[in-house]
mmCIF file of C-alpha atoms in Angstrom:
data_model
loop_
_atom_site.group_PDB
_atom_site.id
_atom_site.type_symbol
_atom_site.label_atom_id
_atom_site.label_comp_id
_atom_site.label_asym_id
_atom_site.label_seq_id
_atom_site.Cartn_x
_atom_site.Cartn_y
_atom_site.Cartn_z
ATOM 1 C CA UNK Q 1 94.143 195.993 64.943
ATOM 2 C CA UNK Q 2 94.481 192.299 63.798
ATOM 3 C CA UNK Q 3 96.970 190.468 65.424
ATOM 4 C CA UNK Q 4 97.215 193.140 68.208
ATOM 5 C CA UNK Q 5 97.778 193.092 71.785
ATOM 6 C CA UNK Q 6 94.545 192.087 73.212
ATOM 7 C CA UNK Q 7 92.569 194.725 75.311
ATOM 8 C CA UNK Q 8 89.507 193.866 77.588
ATOM 9 C CA UNK Q 9 86.099 194.048 76.454
ATOM 10 C CA UNK Q 10 87.308 193.569 72.772
ATOM 11 C CA UNK Q 11 86.954 190.633 70.450
ATOM 12 C CA UNK Q 12 90.291 187.913 70.439
ATOM 13 C CA UNK Q 13 91.545 188.288 67.107
ATOM 14 C CA UNK Q 14 94.511 185.078 66.733
ATOM 15 C CA UNK Q 15 98.139 186.547 65.034
ATOM 16 C CA UNK Q 16 98.031 186.282 61.500
ATOM 17 C CA UNK Q 17 102.238 184.180 61.019
ATOM 18 C CA UNK Q 18 100.873 184.285 57.006
ATOM 19 C CA UNK Q 19 100.090 180.181 56.965
ATOM 20 C CA UNK Q 20 97.200 178.648 55.267
ATOM 21 C CA UNK Q 21 94.473 177.976 57.713
ATOM 22 C CA UNK Q 22 92.955 173.392 57.519
ATOM 23 C CA UNK Q 23 89.393 173.179 56.651
ATOM 24 C CA UNK Q 24 86.499 171.197 57.639
ATOM 25 C CA UNK Q 25 86.539 168.910 54.447
ATOM 26 C CA UNK Q 26 90.452 168.736 54.083
ATOM 27 C CA UNK Q 27 90.210 167.252 57.873
ATOM 28 C CA UNK Q 28 86.948 165.202 57.154
ATOM 29 C CA UNK Q 29 89.213 163.920 53.935
ATOM 30 C CA UNK Q 30 92.505 163.180 55.830
ATOM 31 C CA UNK Q 31 90.534 160.924 58.290
ATOM 32 C CA UNK Q 32 88.536 159.716 55.225
ATOM 33 C CA UNK Q 33 91.649 158.585 54.083
ATOM 34 C CA UNK Q 34 92.898 156.946 57.528
ATOM 35 C CA UNK Q 35 90.024 155.002 57.339
ATOM 36 C CA UNK Q 36 90.264 153.501 53.710
ATOM 37 C CA UNK Q 37 94.094 152.835 53.968
ATOM 38 C CA UNK Q 38 93.291 150.841 57.824
ATOM 39 C CA UNK Q 39 90.569 148.885 56.302
ATOM 40 C CA UNK Q 40 92.992 147.426 53.304
ATOM 41 C CA UNK Q 41 95.651 146.798 55.510
ATOM 42 C CA UNK Q 42 93.296 144.341 57.196
ATOM 43 C CA UNK Q 43 91.735 143.193 54.240
ATOM 44 C CA UNK Q 44 95.361 142.157 52.738
ATOM 45 C CA UNK Q 45 96.431 140.577 56.262
ATOM 46 C CA UNK Q 46 93.370 138.004 56.247
ATOM 47 C CA UNK Q 47 93.867 137.480 52.644
ATOM 48 C CA UNK Q 48 97.686 136.302 53.728
ATOM 49 C CA UNK Q 49 96.037 134.635 57.069
ATOM 50 C CA UNK Q 50 93.494 132.982 54.737
ATOM 51 C CA UNK Q 51 96.819 131.696 52.458
ATOM 52 C CA UNK Q 52 98.226 130.361 54.933
ATOM 53 C CA UNK Q 53 95.496 128.197 56.351
ATOM 54 C CA UNK Q 54 95.050 126.926 52.921
ATOM 55 C CA UNK Q 55 99.003 126.093 52.996
ATOM 56 C CA UNK Q 56 97.841 123.596 55.513
ATOM 57 C CA UNK Q 57 95.167 122.231 54.161
ATOM 58 C CA UNK Q 58 95.037 118.407 53.488
ATOM 59 C CA UNK Q 59 92.927 117.830 50.120
ATOM 60 C CA UNK Q 60 91.049 113.870 49.931
ATOM 61 C CA UNK Q 61 92.567 112.393 46.706
ATOM 62 C CA UNK Q 62 89.083 109.911 46.490
ATOM 63 C CA UNK Q 63 91.330 108.696 43.674
ATOM 64 C CA UNK Q 64 93.989 106.987 46.011
ATOM 65 C CA UNK Q 65 91.101 105.730 48.513
ATOM 66 C CA UNK Q 66 88.972 104.245 45.303
ATOM 67 C CA UNK Q 67 92.273 102.367 44.213
ATOM 68 C CA UNK Q 68 94.153 101.806 47.301
ATOM 69 C CA UNK Q 69 94.669 97.648 46.749
ATOM 70 C CA UNK Q 70 97.075 99.404 44.019
ATOM 71 C CA UNK Q 71 98.731 101.944 45.403
ATOM 72 C CA UNK Q 72 100.034 100.691 48.137
ATOM 73 C CA UNK Q 73 102.145 97.754 48.108
ATOM 74 C CA UNK Q 74 101.352 94.373 50.107
ATOM 75 C CA UNK Q 75 103.098 94.789 52.871
ATOM 76 C CA UNK Q 76 102.216 98.382 53.928
ATOM 77 C CA UNK Q 77 98.207 96.963 53.774
ATOM 78 C CA UNK Q 78 99.124 93.846 55.394
ATOM 79 C CA UNK Q 79 101.276 95.283 58.053
ATOM 80 C CA UNK Q 80 103.844 92.980 59.561
ATOM 81 C CA UNK Q 81 102.389 93.111 63.568
ATOM 82 C CA UNK Q 82 98.970 94.026 64.220
ATOM 83 C CA UNK Q 83 96.142 93.735 66.662
ATOM 84 C CA UNK Q 84 96.662 95.428 70.244
ATOM 85 C CA UNK Q 85 97.731 99.384 70.215
ATOM 86 C CA UNK Q 86 99.750 101.113 72.897
ATOM 87 C CA UNK Q 87 97.914 103.813 73.892
ATOM 88 C CA UNK Q 88 101.281 105.976 73.743
ATOM 89 C CA UNK Q 89 101.463 105.818 70.496
ATOM 90 C CA UNK Q 90 101.469 107.786 67.483
ATOM 91 C CA UNK Q 91 98.316 108.292 65.399
ATOM 92 C CA UNK Q 92 98.422 106.461 62.519
ATOM 93 C CA UNK Q 93 101.981 104.121 63.965
ATOM 94 C CA UNK Q 94 101.734 100.977 63.493
ATOM 95 C CA UNK Q 95 105.357 99.806 64.701
ATOM 96 C CA UNK Q 96 103.480 99.318 68.346
ATOM 97 C CA UNK Q 97 100.849 96.835 67.743
ATOM 98 C CA UNK Q 98 101.294 93.401 68.919
ATOM 99 C CA UNK Q 99 98.580 90.323 69.001
ATOM 100 C CA UNK Q 100 99.317 88.784 65.464
ATOM 101 C CA UNK Q 101 102.233 88.796 63.636
ATOM 102 C CA UNK Q 102 102.203 88.308 59.308
ATOM 103 C CA UNK Q 103 103.648 84.972 57.954
ATOM 104 C CA UNK Q 104 102.359 84.371 54.532
ATOM 105 C CA UNK Q 105 100.986 87.113 51.748
ATOM 106 C CA UNK Q 106 99.185 85.953 48.631
ATOM 107 C CA UNK Q 107 100.444 87.229 45.430
ATOM 108 C CA UNK Q 108 96.395 86.508 43.598
ATOM 109 C CA UNK Q 109 93.971 88.950 43.863
ATOM 110 C CA UNK Q 110 91.047 86.505 42.552
ATOM 111 C CA UNK Q 111 87.748 86.939 44.493
ATOM 112 C CA UNK Q 112 86.395 83.131 43.829
ATOM 113 C CA UNK Q 113 90.261 82.089 45.270
ATOM 114 C CA UNK Q 114 90.228 84.129 48.432
ATOM 115 C CA UNK Q 115 86.506 83.532 49.725
ATOM 116 C CA UNK Q 116 84.482 81.122 50.163
ATOM 117 C CA UNK Q 117 81.369 80.076 50.869
ATOM 118 C CA UNK Q 118 78.162 82.669 51.022
ATOM 119 C CA UNK Q 119 80.389 85.472 51.188
ATOM 120 C CA UNK Q 120 82.254 84.574 47.897
ATOM 121 C CA UNK Q 121 79.033 84.124 46.135
ATOM 122 C CA UNK Q 122 77.591 87.540 47.547
ATOM 123 C CA UNK Q 123 80.601 89.534 46.965
ATOM 124 C CA UNK Q 124 80.607 88.317 43.114
ATOM 125 C CA UNK Q 125 77.099 89.145 42.882
ATOM 126 C CA UNK Q 126 77.833 93.018 44.252
ATOM 127 C CA UNK Q 127 80.690 93.235 41.574
ATOM 128 C CA UNK Q 128 83.758 91.945 43.616
ATOM 129 C CA UNK Q 129 86.977 93.552 41.587
ATOM 130 C CA UNK Q 130 89.723 91.763 43.878
ATOM 131 C CA UNK Q 131 90.664 90.194 47.315
ATOM 132 C CA UNK Q 132 93.877 90.638 48.867
ATOM 133 C CA UNK Q 133 94.806 88.188 51.631
ATOM 134 C CA UNK Q 134 97.813 87.529 54.364
ATOM 135 C CA UNK Q 135 98.122 84.711 56.852
ATOM 136 C CA UNK Q 136 98.470 85.514 60.472
ATOM 137 C CA UNK Q 137 99.277 83.965 63.441
ATOM 138 C CA UNK Q 138 98.487 85.074 67.118
ATOM 139 C CA UNK Q 139 101.561 85.270 70.140
ATOM 140 C CA UNK Q 140 100.707 82.394 71.618
ATOM 141 C CA UNK Q 141 101.232 80.662 68.110
ATOM 142 C CA UNK Q 142 98.221 78.239 68.936
ATOM 143 C CA UNK Q 143 95.936 80.312 66.415
ATOM 144 C CA UNK Q 144 96.182 81.396 63.001
ATOM 145 C CA UNK Q 145 93.772 83.249 60.704
ATOM 146 C CA UNK Q 146 93.490 84.715 56.968
ATOM 147 C CA UNK Q 147 92.439 87.557 56.678
ATOM 148 C CA UNK Q 148 90.841 89.181 52.951
ATOM 149 C CA UNK Q 149 90.954 92.868 52.301
ATOM 150 C CA UNK Q 150 87.689 92.638 49.405
ATOM 151 C CA UNK Q 151 87.580 95.514 46.954
ATOM 152 C CA UNK Q 152 84.635 96.619 45.123
ATOM 153 C CA UNK Q 153 84.077 99.231 42.433
ATOM 154 C CA UNK Q 154 81.340 101.262 44.465
ATOM 155 C CA UNK Q 155 81.929 101.860 48.340
ATOM 156 C CA UNK Q 156 78.147 101.506 49.319
ATOM 157 C CA UNK Q 157 78.186 97.835 48.222
ATOM 158 C CA UNK Q 158 80.887 97.012 50.304
ATOM 159 C CA UNK Q 159 79.422 98.602 53.964
ATOM 160 C CA UNK Q 160 77.919 95.482 55.212
ATOM 161 C CA UNK Q 161 79.705 92.707 53.909
ATOM 162 C CA UNK Q 162 81.196 92.049 56.708
ATOM 163 C CA UNK Q 163 78.081 91.489 59.061
ATOM 164 C CA UNK Q 164 77.405 88.807 56.482
ATOM 165 C CA UNK Q 165 79.593 86.805 57.794
ATOM 166 C CA UNK Q 166 78.403 83.523 60.076
ATOM 167 C CA UNK Q 167 78.210 80.364 60.787
ATOM 168 C CA UNK Q 168 75.562 79.429 58.159
ATOM 169 C CA UNK Q 169 75.892 76.175 57.459
ATOM 170 C CA UNK Q 170 75.221 72.830 59.909
ATOM 171 C CA UNK Q 171 76.824 72.283 63.426
ATOM 172 C CA UNK Q 172 79.186 69.791 62.205
ATOM 173 C CA UNK Q 173 80.124 72.035 58.543
ATOM 174 C CA UNK Q 174 80.364 75.513 59.340
ATOM 175 C CA UNK Q 175 80.165 78.144 56.426
ATOM 176 C CA UNK Q 176 84.096 80.131 56.644
ATOM 177 C CA UNK Q 177 84.800 83.303 55.114
ATOM 178 C CA UNK Q 178 87.734 83.238 53.444
ATOM 179 C CA UNK Q 179 89.803 80.373 51.717
ATOM 180 C CA UNK Q 180 93.118 79.241 54.423
ATOM 181 C CA UNK Q 181 96.360 80.923 53.039
ATOM 182 C CA UNK Q 182 99.002 78.450 53.929
ATOM 183 C CA UNK Q 183 102.526 79.578 55.506
ATOM 184 C CA UNK Q 184 105.614 77.877 56.500
ATOM 185 C CA UNK Q 185 105.562 76.476 60.296
ATOM 186 C CA UNK Q 186 102.341 75.884 60.802
ATOM 187 C CA UNK Q 187 99.754 73.354 59.872
ATOM 188 C CA UNK Q 188 96.744 75.779 58.405
ATOM 189 C CA UNK Q 189 94.048 74.680 55.841
ATOM 190 C CA UNK Q 190 91.010 74.809 55.111
ATOM 191 C CA UNK Q 191 89.921 71.757 57.164
ATOM 192 C CA UNK Q 192 91.061 73.942 60.237
ATOM 193 C CA UNK Q 193 88.742 76.853 60.086
ATOM 194 C CA UNK Q 194 86.954 76.863 62.959
ATOM 195 C CA UNK Q 195 85.389 80.371 62.453
ATOM 196 C CA UNK Q 196 84.759 83.690 60.805
ATOM 197 C CA UNK Q 197 84.009 87.337 61.056
ATOM 198 C CA UNK Q 198 83.773 90.877 59.273
ATOM 199 C CA UNK Q 199 83.956 94.378 59.735
ATOM 200 C CA UNK Q 200 83.677 97.043 57.060
ATOM 201 C CA UNK Q 201 86.574 100.103 56.518
ATOM 202 C CA UNK Q 202 84.924 103.334 57.524
ATOM 203 C CA UNK Q 203 85.578 105.926 54.604
ATOM 204 C CA UNK Q 204 83.539 106.970 52.713
ATOM 205 C CA UNK Q 205 85.588 107.071 49.231
ATOM 206 C CA UNK Q 206 86.716 103.147 49.778
ATOM 207 C CA UNK Q 207 85.107 100.459 48.324
ATOM 208 C CA UNK Q 208 86.432 97.798 50.361
ATOM 209 C CA UNK Q 209 85.618 95.586 53.763
ATOM 210 C CA UNK Q 210 87.527 93.147 55.597
ATOM 211 C CA UNK Q 211 86.849 89.161 56.412
ATOM 212 C CA UNK Q 212 88.790 86.671 58.182
ATOM 213 C CA UNK Q 213 89.052 83.113 58.893
ATOM 214 C CA UNK Q 214 90.162 81.974 62.379
ATOM 215 C CA UNK Q 215 91.988 78.123 63.262
ATOM 216 C CA UNK Q 216 93.703 75.944 65.411
ATOM 217 C CA UNK Q 217 97.579 76.178 63.837
ATOM 218 C CA UNK Q 218 98.552 73.027 64.502
ATOM 219 C CA UNK Q 219 96.035 71.365 62.167
ATOM 220 C CA UNK Q 220 93.662 70.488 64.686
ATOM 221 C CA UNK Q 221 90.115 69.505 63.749
ATOM 222 C CA UNK Q 222 87.725 71.268 65.732
ATOM 223 C CA UNK Q 223 85.385 68.204 66.594
ATOM 224 C CA UNK Q 224 81.774 67.675 67.619
ATOM 225 C CA UNK Q 225 81.492 68.107 71.479
ATOM 226 C CA UNK Q 226 80.631 64.739 73.234
ATOM 227 C CA UNK Q 227 77.523 64.918 75.452
ATOM 228 C CA UNK Q 228 76.125 65.859 77.257
ATOM 229 C CA UNK Q 229 77.826 69.133 76.482
ATOM 230 C CA UNK Q 230 77.042 68.567 72.695
ATOM 231 C CA UNK Q 231 73.179 67.174 72.651
ATOM 232 C CA UNK Q 232 72.261 70.331 70.864
ATOM 233 C CA UNK Q 233 73.584 71.752 66.862
ATOM 234 C CA UNK Q 234 73.647 74.995 69.018
ATOM 235 C CA UNK Q 235 76.115 73.909 71.687
ATOM 236 C CA UNK Q 236 78.047 73.067 68.892
ATOM 237 C CA UNK Q 237 78.316 76.718 67.810
ATOM 238 C CA UNK Q 238 78.130 78.031 70.948
ATOM 239 C CA UNK Q 239 82.036 75.980 71.133
ATOM 240 C CA UNK Q 240 83.381 77.629 67.901
ATOM 241 C CA UNK Q 241 82.354 81.394 68.289
ATOM 242 C CA UNK Q 242 85.960 81.985 70.152
ATOM 243 C CA UNK Q 243 87.092 81.314 67.090
ATOM 244 C CA UNK Q 244 84.798 83.593 65.224
ATOM 245 C CA UNK Q 245 85.540 86.545 67.966
ATOM 246 C CA UNK Q 246 88.920 86.177 67.166
ATOM 247 C CA UNK Q 247 88.570 86.233 63.611
ATOM 248 C CA UNK Q 248 86.151 89.473 63.221
ATOM 249 C CA UNK Q 249 88.796 91.022 66.482
ATOM 250 C CA UNK Q 250 91.315 90.451 63.486
ATOM 251 C CA UNK Q 251 89.208 91.864 60.827
ATOM 252 C CA UNK Q 252 88.403 95.071 62.866
ATOM 253 C CA UNK Q 253 92.081 95.995 63.564
ATOM 254 C CA UNK Q 254 92.907 96.082 60.605
ATOM 255 C CA UNK Q 255 89.656 97.422 58.854
ATOM 256 C CA UNK Q 256 90.754 100.496 61.698
ATOM 257 C CA UNK Q 257 94.398 100.492 59.642
ATOM 258 C CA UNK Q 258 93.081 100.924 56.602
ATOM 259 C CA UNK Q 259 90.563 103.685 56.987
ATOM 260 C CA UNK Q 260 93.804 105.726 58.971
ATOM 261 C CA UNK Q 261 95.680 104.579 56.059
ATOM 262 C CA UNK Q 262 93.188 105.727 53.224
ATOM 263 C CA UNK Q 263 92.968 109.387 55.283
ATOM 264 C CA UNK Q 264 95.962 110.465 55.485
ATOM 265 C CA UNK Q 265 97.764 109.349 51.780
ATOM 266 C CA UNK Q 266 97.581 110.163 48.552
ATOM 267 C CA UNK Q 267 96.581 113.872 50.181
#
């Protein structure tokens, strides 16, 4: 009889306890529901993770970079100290820079008043919008330099402006790029400019370049080398090359800082 004791040789029949037996279809359905629940759980976790990731993303503000000269105060564009950087400094921290000290900032933004020579003509041809100037003195107190941030409407036209800064004049009257901005305590004017340099701002949205002119801070003029050192015009140019290197180094320092500023600001 069903549920009775097992007798050797006979079929085994489990005891009927009155509960309904679970069929194969119900088992399969349970597994399927469990799998779908797991997929939904994983999908929800992925959505949450993506939301958290997006919350930490910085979205560039193109208009901020295009109008950097309007969006930031002059004291930020031209830091109080500029030049060499402490290798242990934090990224974007200007407070550990040294080499140059700012002594004047011009309130003017006119391209014609800030730039001179071939650079002024080329900037005007390319549609110069503004040119901001500041004067710096190096740590020795012997060299002054006026640096200009030259702004255009199109970032592409600004890329090679710094490369156009060359000593294009003759040996006695070199072609300089930036009009000297006078400052208290130094004798700095156009007449004592001795070398110029420039560099581009490496940001695809920033339509600006940096150019600078440097020379003695005490009013001394770089004169013509006497013979036998100044026989050729090239000798005179070689004598002025250190001033050009100084101006280009200052321009590069400021251009790097502006690129760092545009990549972080306005996000």
